[in-house]
């Protein structure tokens, strides 16, 4: 059980983020938050990531590489890409926006003054709370089934 990109955008931690592309991909599910430090980040993606970057890892790469990166992120089922401008990029490379819109990968513009941790911690806390709720429900179902079996019932009961 995860958190959709749409739901995450409604959280306080992303209140100042702007969705700049991929608006039809908002139902993608976030299961983890990660940071992009190297251009070949796709190798380590498992799917469901909200991936955050300042653009440093892609600064020296050409437009074709950045377009293919977006396509690769979608193939790996990454939920969304958040880019923080200011330190390495003053504006989003247009090919990132075009490629993200083309494949419907939500592309978020993160405010320059917002630390990654202010996004990562609340989202991970929400994800953990969702998992705890799900585990409690499973435990309740398990206990009820066990009671039925101990009372001599079967699966139909």
CSV table of C-alpha atoms in Angstrom, one decimal, residues 56-127:
chain,number,residue,atom,x,y,z
A,56,UNK,CA,23.8,17.9,-10.4
A,57,UNK,CA,23.9,14.4,-11.7
A,58,UNK,CA,22.6,15.5,-15.1
A,59,UNK,CA,24.3,18.8,-15.5
A,60,UNK,CA,26.9,17.6,-17.9
A,61,UNK,CA,24.6,15.3,-19.8
A,62,UNK,CA,23.0,16.2,-23.2
A,63,UNK,CA,19.3,16.6,-24.0
A,64,UNK,CA,19.1,13.1,-25.5
A,65,UNK,CA,20.5,11.5,-22.4
A,66,UNK,CA,18.0,13.4,-20.2
A,67,UNK,CA,15.1,12.4,-22.4
A,68,UNK,CA,16.1,8.7,-22.2
A,69,UNK,CA,16.6,9.0,-18.5
A,70,UNK,CA,12.9,10.0,-18.1
A,71,UNK,CA,11.8,7.1,-20.3
A,72,UNK,CA,14.0,4.8,-18.2
A,73,UNK,CA,12.5,6.0,-15.0
A,74,UNK,CA,9.0,5.2,-16.3
A,75,UNK,CA,10.2,1.7,-17.4
A,76,UNK,CA,11.4,1.2,-13.8
A,77,UNK,CA,8.0,2.4,-12.6
A,78,UNK,CA,9.4,5.4,-10.7
A,79,UNK,CA,6.4,7.4,-9.3
A,80,UNK,CA,7.6,10.9,-9.8
A,81,UNK,CA,10.7,13.1,-10.2
A,82,UNK,CA,11.2,16.2,-8.1
A,83,UNK,CA,13.7,18.8,-9.2
A,84,UNK,CA,15.1,21.6,-7.1
A,85,UNK,CA,16.4,24.6,-9.0
A,86,UNK,CA,19.0,27.1,-7.9
A,87,UNK,CA,22.2,25.3,-7.2
A,88,UNK,CA,22.9,23.5,-10.5
A,89,UNK,CA,20.0,24.5,-12.8
A,90,UNK,CA,18.4,27.9,-12.9
A,91,UNK,CA,15.5,26.5,-15.0
A,92,UNK,CA,14.3,23.1,-16.0
A,93,UNK,CA,15.8,21.8,-19.2
A,94,UNK,CA,12.9,21.8,-21.7
A,95,UNK,CA,13.6,18.3,-22.8
A,96,UNK,CA,12.9,17.0,-19.2
A,97,UNK,CA,9.5,18.7,-19.2
A,98,UNK,CA,8.6,17.5,-22.7
A,99,UNK,CA,9.8,13.9,-22.0
A,100,UNK,CA,8.0,13.7,-18.7
A,101,UNK,CA,4.8,15.0,-20.2
A,102,UNK,CA,5.1,12.5,-23.1
A,103,UNK,CA,5.4,9.5,-20.8
A,104,UNK,CA,3.2,11.0,-18.1
A,105,UNK,CA,5.8,10.9,-15.3
A,106,UNK,CA,4.9,13.6,-12.8
A,107,UNK,CA,7.6,16.2,-12.8
A,108,UNK,CA,7.7,18.4,-9.7
A,109,UNK,CA,9.5,21.7,-9.2
A,110,UNK,CA,10.7,21.8,-5.6
A,111,UNK,CA,11.3,25.2,-4.0
A,112,UNK,CA,15.0,26.1,-3.9
A,113,UNK,CA,14.9,26.8,-0.1
A,114,UNK,CA,13.2,23.5,0.8
A,115,UNK,CA,15.6,20.8,2.2
A,116,UNK,CA,15.1,17.3,0.9
A,117,UNK,CA,14.5,16.1,4.5
A,118,UNK,CA,11.5,18.3,4.8
A,119,UNK,CA,9.9,16.2,2.0
A,120,UNK,CA,11.4,12.8,2.7
A,121,UNK,CA,10.6,12.5,6.4
A,122,UNK,CA,6.8,13.3,6.2
A,123,UNK,CA,6.3,11.1,3.2
A,124,UNK,CA,8.1,8.2,4.7
A,125,UNK,CA,6.2,8.7,8.0
A,126,UNK,CA,2.9,8.6,6.1
A,127,UNK,CA,4.0,5.5,4.2
